[in-house]
PDB file of C-alpha atoms in Angstrom:
ATOM      1  CA  GLU H   1      72.497-210.642  25.367  1.00 67.00           C
ATOM      2  CA  ASP H   2      74.296-208.686  22.675  1.00 67.00           C
ATOM      3  CA  GLN H   3      78.039-209.257  22.715  1.00 89.00           C
ATOM      4  CA  VAL H   4      81.190-208.210  20.927  1.00 94.00           C
ATOM      5  CA  THR H   5      84.343-210.326  21.202  1.00 95.00           C
ATOM      6  CA  GLN H   6      87.704-209.315  19.829  1.00 96.00           C
ATOM      7  CA  SER H   7      90.640-211.620  19.260  1.00 96.00           C
ATOM      8  CA  PRO H   8      93.441-211.878  19.898  1.00 97.00           C
ATOM      9  CA  GLU H   9      93.693-209.720  23.029  1.00 96.00           C
ATOM     10  CA  ALA H  10      97.267-208.827  22.101  1.00 97.00           C
ATOM     11  CA  LEU H  11      99.282-209.232  18.922  1.00 98.00           C
ATOM     12  CA  ARG H  12     102.979-208.664  18.401  1.00 98.00           C
ATOM     13  CA  LEU H  13     104.197-208.333  14.823  1.00 97.00           C
ATOM     14  CA  GLN H  14     107.462-207.553  13.123  1.00 97.00           C
ATOM     15  CA  GLU H  15     107.439-204.574  10.820  1.00 97.00           C
ATOM     16  CA  GLY H  16     106.129-205.734   7.440  1.00 97.00           C
ATOM     17  CA  GLU H  17     104.423-208.846   8.839  1.00 97.00           C
ATOM     18  CA  SER H  18     100.771-208.706   7.728  1.00 97.00           C
ATOM     19  CA  SER H  19      97.999-210.045   9.949  1.00 98.00           C
ATOM     20  CA  SER H  20      94.294-209.776  10.779  1.00 98.00           C
ATOM     21  CA  LEU H  21      92.311-208.809  13.862  1.00 98.00           C
ATOM     22  CA  ASN H  22      88.931-210.396  14.472  1.00 98.00           C
ATOM     23  CA  CYS H  23      85.694-208.984  15.855  1.00 97.00           C
ATOM     24  CA  SER H  24      82.811-211.420  16.287  1.00 96.00           C
ATOM     25  CA  TYR H  25      79.398-210.257  17.407  1.00 94.00           C
ATOM     26  CA  THR H  26      75.980-211.440  18.411  1.00 91.00           C
ATOM     27  CA  VAL H  27      73.459-208.637  18.128  1.00 84.00           C
ATOM     28  CA  SER H  28      69.882-208.541  16.996  1.00 79.00           C
ATOM     29  CA  GLY H  29      69.392-205.985  14.310  1.00 81.00           C
ATOM     30  CA  LEU H  30      72.855-204.704  13.509  1.00 84.00           C
ATOM     31  CA  ARG H  31      72.786-201.091  12.353  1.00 87.00           C
ATOM     32  CA  GLY H  32      76.498-200.745  11.808  1.00 91.00           C
ATOM     33  CA  LEU H  33      79.944-201.943  12.845  1.00 94.00           C
ATOM     34  CA  PHE H  34      82.694-199.488  13.707  1.00 94.00           C
ATOM     35  CA  TRP H  35      86.462-199.788  14.001  1.00 96.00           C
ATOM     36  CA  TYR H  36      88.469-197.367  16.126  1.00 95.00           C
ATOM     37  CA  ARG H  37      92.126-196.979  16.970  1.00 96.00           C
ATOM     38  CA  GLN H  38      93.151-195.867  20.466  1.00 96.00           C
ATOM     39  CA  ASP H  39      96.591-194.679  21.470  1.00 95.00           C
ATOM     40  CA  PRO H  40      97.612-194.628  25.153  1.00 90.00           C
ATOM     41  CA  GLY H  41      96.166-191.658  27.010  1.00 86.00           C
ATOM     42  CA  LYS H  42      93.944-190.633  24.119  1.00 90.00           C
ATOM     43  CA  GLY H  43      90.361-191.100  23.049  1.00 92.00           C
ATOM     44  CA  PRO H  44      89.486-193.566  20.271  1.00 93.00           C
ATOM     45  CA  GLU H  45      90.041-192.374  16.709  1.00 93.00           C
ATOM     46  CA  PHE H  46      87.383-193.332  14.155  1.00 91.00           C
ATOM     47  CA  LEU H  47      88.612-195.581  11.329  1.00 94.00           C
ATOM     48  CA  PHE H  48      85.712-197.262   9.495  1.00 93.00           C
ATOM     49  CA  THR H  49      81.985-197.906   9.473  1.00 93.00           C
ATOM     50  CA  LEU H  50      80.577-201.049   7.819  1.00 95.00           C
ATOM     51  CA  TYR H  51      76.857-201.535   7.325  1.00 92.00           C
ATOM     52  CA  SER H  52      76.238-204.765   5.443  1.00 91.00           C
ATOM     53  CA  ALA H  53      77.789-208.192   4.916  1.00 93.00           C
ATOM     54  CA  GLY H  54      80.278-208.190   2.073  1.00 95.00           C
ATOM     55  CA  GLU H  55      81.203-204.559   2.544  1.00 96.00           C
ATOM     56  CA  GLU H  56      84.903-203.641   2.569  1.00 97.00           C
ATOM     57  CA  LYS H  57      86.695-200.366   3.339  1.00 96.00           C
ATOM     58  CA  GLU H  58      90.358-199.423   3.089  1.00 96.00           C
ATOM     59  CA  LYS H  59      92.553-196.722   4.544  1.00 94.00           C
ATOM     60  CA  GLU H  60      96.305-196.790   4.003  1.00 94.00           C
ATOM     61  CA  ARG H  61      97.545-200.157   5.359  1.00 96.00           C
ATOM     62  CA  LEU H  62      94.177-201.071   6.912  1.00 97.00           C
ATOM     63  CA  LYS H  63      91.299-202.949   5.328  1.00 98.00           C
ATOM     64  CA  ALA H  64      88.065-203.785   7.141  1.00 98.00           C
ATOM     65  CA  THR H  65      85.583-206.418   6.016  1.00 97.00           C
ATOM     66  CA  LEU H  66      82.205-207.523   7.351  1.00 96.00           C
ATOM     67  CA  THR H  67      80.324-210.827   7.324  1.00 92.00           C
ATOM     68  CA  LYS H  68      77.047-211.698   9.037  1.00 88.00           C
ATOM     69  CA  LYS H  69      78.794-212.735  12.247  1.00 91.00           C
ATOM     70  CA  GLU H  70      82.198-211.077  12.278  1.00 95.00           C
ATOM     71  CA  SER H  71      84.463-208.380  10.984  1.00 97.00           C
ATOM     72  CA  PHE H  72      88.153-208.488  10.179  1.00 98.00           C
ATOM     73  CA  LEU H  73      90.676-205.678  10.264  1.00 98.00           C
ATOM     74  CA  HIS H  74      93.555-206.665   8.018  1.00 98.00           C
ATOM     75  CA  ILE H  75      96.842-204.835   8.425  1.00 97.00           C
ATOM     76  CA  THR H  76      99.192-205.043   5.453  1.00 97.00           C
ATOM     77  CA  ALA H  77     102.925-204.529   5.968  1.00 97.00           C
ATOM     78  CA  PRO H  78     102.465-202.783   9.340  1.00 97.00           C
ATOM     79  CA  LYS H  79     104.836-200.113  10.610  1.00 97.00           C
ATOM     80  CA  PRO H  80     105.732-199.303  14.236  1.00 97.00           C
ATOM     81  CA  GLU H  81     103.385-196.295  14.109  1.00 97.00           C
ATOM     82  CA  ASP H  82     100.469-198.713  13.651  1.00 97.00           C
ATOM     83  CA  SER H  83     101.000-199.860  17.245  1.00 98.00           C
ATOM     84  CA  ALA H  84      97.818-199.103  19.182  1.00 97.00           C
ATOM     85  CA  THR H  85      94.716-200.745  20.591  1.00 97.00           C
ATOM     86  CA  TYR H  86      92.109-201.421  17.928  1.00 98.00           C
ATOM     87  CA  LEU H  87      88.504-201.353  19.097  1.00 96.00           C
ATOM     88  CA  CYS H  88      85.456-202.777  17.390  1.00 96.00           C
ATOM     89  CA  ALA H  89      81.928-201.615  18.207  1.00 93.00           C
ATOM     90  CA  VAL H  90      78.523-202.685  16.975  1.00 92.00           C
ATOM     91  CA  GLN H  91      75.478-200.483  16.908  1.00 87.00           C
ATOM     92  CA  GLU H  92      72.197-201.986  18.046  1.00 82.00           C
ATOM     93  CA  GLN H  93      68.839-201.011  16.623  1.00 80.00           C
ATOM     94  CA  SER H  94      68.391-198.671  19.597  1.00 76.00           C
ATOM     95  CA  GLY H  95      71.476-196.778  18.488  1.00 75.00           C
ATOM     96  CA  ASN H  96      73.560-197.901  21.461  1.00 77.00           C
ATOM     97  CA  LEU H  97      77.161-198.841  20.779  1.00 82.00           C
ATOM     98  CA  ILE H  98      78.600-202.036  22.282  1.00 89.00           C
ATOM     99  CA  PHE H  99      82.379-202.116  22.296  1.00 92.00           C
ATOM    100  CA  GLY H 100      84.706-205.092  22.342  1.00 94.00           C
ATOM    101  CA  LYS H 101      87.636-205.005  24.747  1.00 94.00           C
ATOM    102  CA  GLY H 102      90.103-204.383  21.953  1.00 96.00           C
ATOM    103  CA  THR H 103      93.225-205.906  20.451  1.00 97.00           C
ATOM    104  CA  LYS H 104      96.513-204.375  21.552  1.00 97.00           C
ATOM    105  CA  LEU H 105      98.827-204.370  18.551  1.00 98.00           C
ATOM    106  CA  SER H 106     102.585-203.950  18.893  1.00 98.00           C
ATOM    107  CA  VAL H 107     104.716-203.648  15.762  1.00 97.00           C
ATOM    108  CA  LYS H 108     108.458-204.013  16.292  1.00 97.00           C
ATOM    109  CA  PRO H 109     110.974-202.518  13.863  1.00 95.00           C
TER     110      PRO H 109
ATOM    111  CA  LYS T   1      88.587-177.203  13.125  1.00 61.00           C
ATOM    112  CA  ALA T   2      88.728-177.797  16.873  1.00 76.00           C
ATOM    113  CA  GLY T   3      88.113-181.313  18.120  1.00 92.00           C
ATOM    114  CA  VAL T   4      86.094-182.521  21.065  1.00 96.00           C
ATOM    115  CA  THR T   5      87.265-180.859  24.263  1.00 97.00           C
ATOM    116  CA  GLN T   6      86.844-182.436  27.674  1.00 97.00           C
ATOM    117  CA  THR T   7      87.578-180.729  30.962  1.00 97.00           C
ATOM    118  CA  PRO T   8      89.167-181.342  33.313  1.00 97.00           C
ATOM    119  CA  ARG T   9      91.703-183.892  32.045  1.00 96.00           C
ATOM    120  CA  TYR T  10      92.410-185.306  35.479  1.00 96.00           C
ATOM    121  CA  LEU T  11      90.399-185.334  38.685  1.00 96.00           C
ATOM    122  CA  ILE T  12      90.821-186.867  42.125  1.00 98.00           C
ATOM    123  CA  LYS T  13      87.755-187.117  44.347  1.00 98.00           C
ATOM    124  CA  THR T  14      86.889-188.756  47.648  1.00 97.00           C
ATOM    125  CA  ARG T  15      84.252-191.453  48.099  1.00 98.00           C
ATOM    126  CA  GLY T  16      80.825-189.955  48.644  1.00 97.00           C
ATOM    127  CA  GLN T  17      81.559-186.724  46.797  1.00 98.00           C
ATOM    128  CA  GLN T  18      80.001-185.759  43.513  1.00 98.00           C
ATOM    129  CA  VAL T  19      81.706-184.689  40.292  1.00 98.00           C
ATOM    130  CA  THR T  20      80.765-182.846  37.108  1.00 98.00           C
ATOM    131  CA  LEU T  21      82.616-183.392  33.846  1.00 98.00           C
ATOM    132  CA  SER T  22      82.307-181.160  30.810  1.00 98.00           C
ATOM    133  CA  CYS T  23      82.388-181.826  27.073  1.00 98.00           C
ATOM    134  CA  SER T  24      82.421-179.340  24.206  1.00 98.00           C
ATOM    135  CA  PRO T  25      81.626-181.074  20.897  1.00 97.00           C
ATOM    136  CA  ILE T  26      82.971-180.268  17.470  1.00 95.00           C
ATOM    137  CA  SER T  27      81.310-177.149  16.108  1.00 94.00           C
ATOM    138  CA  GLY T  28      78.086-178.073  14.342  1.00 92.00           C
ATOM    139  CA  HIS T  29      77.780-181.470  16.006  1.00 93.00           C
ATOM    140  CA  ARG T  30      74.501-181.891  17.865  1.00 93.00           C
ATOM    141  CA  SER T  31      74.948-185.358  19.321  1.00 94.00           C
ATOM    142  CA  VAL T  32      77.080-185.989  22.396  1.00 95.00           C
ATOM    143  CA  SER T  33      77.628-189.418  23.925  1.00 94.00           C
ATOM    144  CA  TRP T  34      79.403-190.386  27.113  1.00 96.00           C
ATOM    145  CA  TYR T  35      81.369-193.551  27.817  1.00 95.00           C
ATOM    146  CA  GLN T  36      83.183-195.075  30.774  1.00 97.00           C
ATOM    147  CA  GLN T  37      86.424-196.935  30.041  1.00 95.00           C
ATOM    148  CA  THR T  38      88.058-199.267  32.565  1.00 94.00           C
ATOM    149  CA  PRO T  39      90.705-201.979  32.091  1.00 88.00           C
ATOM    150  CA  GLY T  40      88.287-204.702  33.168  1.00 86.00           C
ATOM    151  CA  GLN T  41      85.091-203.701  31.375  1.00 89.00           C
ATOM    152  CA  GLY T  42      86.454-201.787  28.424  1.00 90.00           C
ATOM    153  CA  LEU T  43      84.353-199.003  26.904  1.00 92.00           C
ATOM    154  CA  GLN T  44      80.777-198.887  28.140  1.00 93.00           C
ATOM    155  CA  PHE T  45      78.056-196.596  26.868  1.00 91.00           C
ATOM    156  CA  LEU T  46      76.555-194.234  29.447  1.00 95.00           C
ATOM    157  CA  PHE T  47      74.111-192.046  27.527  1.00 92.00           C
ATOM    158  CA  GLU T  48      73.586-189.970  24.414  1.00 93.00           C
ATOM    159  CA  TYR T  49      72.146-186.487  24.093  1.00 95.00           C
ATOM    160  CA  PHE T  50      70.823-184.930  20.926  1.00 94.00           C
ATOM    161  CA  SER T  51      69.326-181.443  20.761  1.00 93.00           C
ATOM    162  CA  GLU T  52      69.217-181.241  24.566  1.00 94.00           C
ATOM    163  CA  THR T  53      67.266-184.512  24.902  1.00 95.00           C
ATOM    164  CA  GLN T  54      68.558-187.814  26.211  1.00 93.00           C
ATOM    165  CA  ARG T  55      68.079-190.323  23.389  1.00 90.00           C
ATOM    166  CA  ASN T  56      69.651-193.458  24.824  1.00 86.00           C
ATOM    167  CA  LYS T  57      70.889-194.641  28.161  1.00 90.00           C
ATOM    168  CA  GLY T  58      73.213-197.484  29.029  1.00 89.00           C
ATOM    169  CA  ASN T  59      73.025-199.824  31.973  1.00 89.00           C
ATOM    170  CA  PHE T  60      74.384-197.567  34.717  1.00 95.00           C
ATOM    171  CA  PRO T  61      72.835-196.596  38.064  1.00 96.00           C
ATOM    172  CA  GLY T  62      70.923-193.376  38.518  1.00 96.00           C
ATOM    173  CA  ARG T  63      73.969-191.786  40.188  1.00 97.00           C
ATOM    174  CA  PHE T  64      75.168-191.139  36.660  1.00 98.00           C
ATOM    175  CA  SER T  65      73.318-188.337  34.941  1.00 97.00           C
ATOM    176  CA  GLY T  66      73.893-185.815  32.229  1.00 97.00           C
ATOM    177  CA  ARG T  67      72.512-182.891  30.350  1.00 97.00           C
ATOM    178  CA  GLN T  68      73.068-180.979  27.165  1.00 97.00           C
ATOM    179  CA  PHE T  69      72.813-177.259  26.652  1.00 97.00           C
ATOM    180  CA  SER T  70      71.451-175.300  23.708  1.00 96.00           C
ATOM    181  CA  ASN T  71      74.979-174.815  22.338  1.00 94.00           C
ATOM    182  CA  SER T  72      75.392-178.647  22.354  1.00 95.00           C
ATOM    183  CA  ARG T  73      77.911-178.597  25.194  1.00 97.00           C
ATOM    184  CA  SER T  74      77.262-181.408  27.611  1.00 98.00           C
ATOM    185  CA  GLU T  75      77.946-182.172  31.238  1.00 98.00           C
ATOM    186  CA  MET T  76      77.993-185.481  33.056  1.00 98.00           C
ATOM    187  CA  ASN T  77      77.438-185.742  36.789  1.00 98.00           C
ATOM    188  CA  VAL T  78      78.226-188.609  39.110  1.00 98.00           C
ATOM    189  CA  SER T  79      76.865-188.375  42.647  1.00 96.00           C
ATOM    190  CA  THR T  80      77.912-190.314  45.739  1.00 97.00           C
ATOM    191  CA  LEU T  81      81.156-191.470  44.181  1.00 98.00           C
ATOM    192  CA  GLU T  82      82.348-195.040  44.748  1.00 97.00           C
ATOM    193  CA  LEU T  83      85.855-196.456  44.333  1.00 97.00           C
ATOM    194  CA  GLY T  84      84.606-198.411  41.320  1.00 96.00           C
ATOM    195  CA  ASP T  85      83.787-195.185  39.511  1.00 97.00           C
ATOM    196  CA  SER T  86      87.484-194.609  38.923  1.00 97.00           C
ATOM    197  CA  ALA T  87      87.823-194.674  35.153  1.00 97.00           C
ATOM    198  CA  LEU T  88      88.499-192.730  31.993  1.00 97.00           C
ATOM    199  CA  TYR T  89      85.324-190.912  30.984  1.00 98.00           C
ATOM    200  CA  LEU T  90      85.107-190.240  27.279  1.00 97.00           C
ATOM    201  CA  CYS T  91      82.833-187.954  25.376  1.00 96.00           C
ATOM    202  CA  ALA T  92      82.113-188.347  21.665  1.00 94.00           C
ATOM    203  CA  SER T  93      80.326-186.002  19.296  1.00 94.00           C
ATOM    204  CA  SER T  94      78.713-186.610  15.935  1.00 90.00           C
ATOM    205  CA  LEU T  95      76.688-184.646  13.421  1.00 88.00           C
ATOM    206  CA  ARG T  96      73.595-186.787  13.745  1.00 82.00           C
ATOM    207  CA  ALA T  97      72.128-188.924  16.463  1.00 79.00           C
ATOM    208  CA  ALA T  98      72.908-192.591  17.106  1.00 71.00           C
ATOM    209  CA  ASN T  99      76.691-192.303  17.224  1.00 62.00           C
ATOM    210  CA  THR T 100      77.415-192.517  13.516  1.00 66.00           C
ATOM    211  CA  GLU T 101      81.077-191.719  12.893  1.00 79.00           C
ATOM    212  CA  ALA T 102      81.611-190.300  16.355  1.00 86.00           C
ATOM    213  CA  PHE T 103      84.709-188.293  17.237  1.00 91.00           C
ATOM    214  CA  PHE T 104      86.104-188.754  20.733  1.00 93.00           C
ATOM    215  CA  GLY T 105      87.736-186.328  23.129  1.00 95.00           C
ATOM    216  CA  GLN T 106      90.866-187.128  25.136  1.00 94.00           C
ATOM    217  CA  GLY T 107      88.811-188.061  28.157  1.00 96.00           C
ATOM    218  CA  THR T 108      88.759-187.151  31.832  1.00 97.00           C
ATOM    219  CA  ARG T 109      90.686-189.478  34.118  1.00 96.00           C
ATOM    220  CA  LEU T 110      88.705-189.713  37.372  1.00 97.00           C
ATOM    221  CA  THR T 111      90.306-191.280  40.419  1.00 97.00           C
ATOM    222  CA  VAL T 112      88.151-191.911  43.487  1.00 98.00           C
ATOM    223  CA  VAL T 113      90.062-192.403  46.747  1.00 97.00           C
TER     224      VAL T 113
END
């Protein structure tokens, strides 16, 4: 069965303290891997799409990387406004998206 | 450019009733997908519509159904509501099929009592 596992479930950082979130997956025929950010009471906000192992994408303080079995979302020098739940999703060959349960990030000033 | 609009934002229904949720995608987007989000299960894919045709369906009972109109607006219907259907229902739109770079609405919070 295709699965997506995110770790840790929750992460508390001090402002400026860099860290990484992990998304590991088992899926046959990966079409793409997506990262989203979700703030409380809102829908997920698209961040990145990665298609092949070795691919990297950056946006402000965020950098996403992809290997054959996992993806990392690295946050450099986070700020309090980066606090949110970060969701990873993989797209099967059928086109269906399977989401992980997310990592809740809290950044304290 | 307007985003994805979902109505209503909040809804309270009684067990056994049915409910219809609405989603207006971003202008020009032809694909609309629906998701259920709960604290225990996270985000789960319900179905995707593209050009008025259901392309994919997740693992949900037949009580969950949907449709898409010629203007790409979509509705989702849940019949014979159960307490476990209480969730945030999210709609996402994208230019092409298969959920590439989908943009989500704010969701409809459904509470079944």
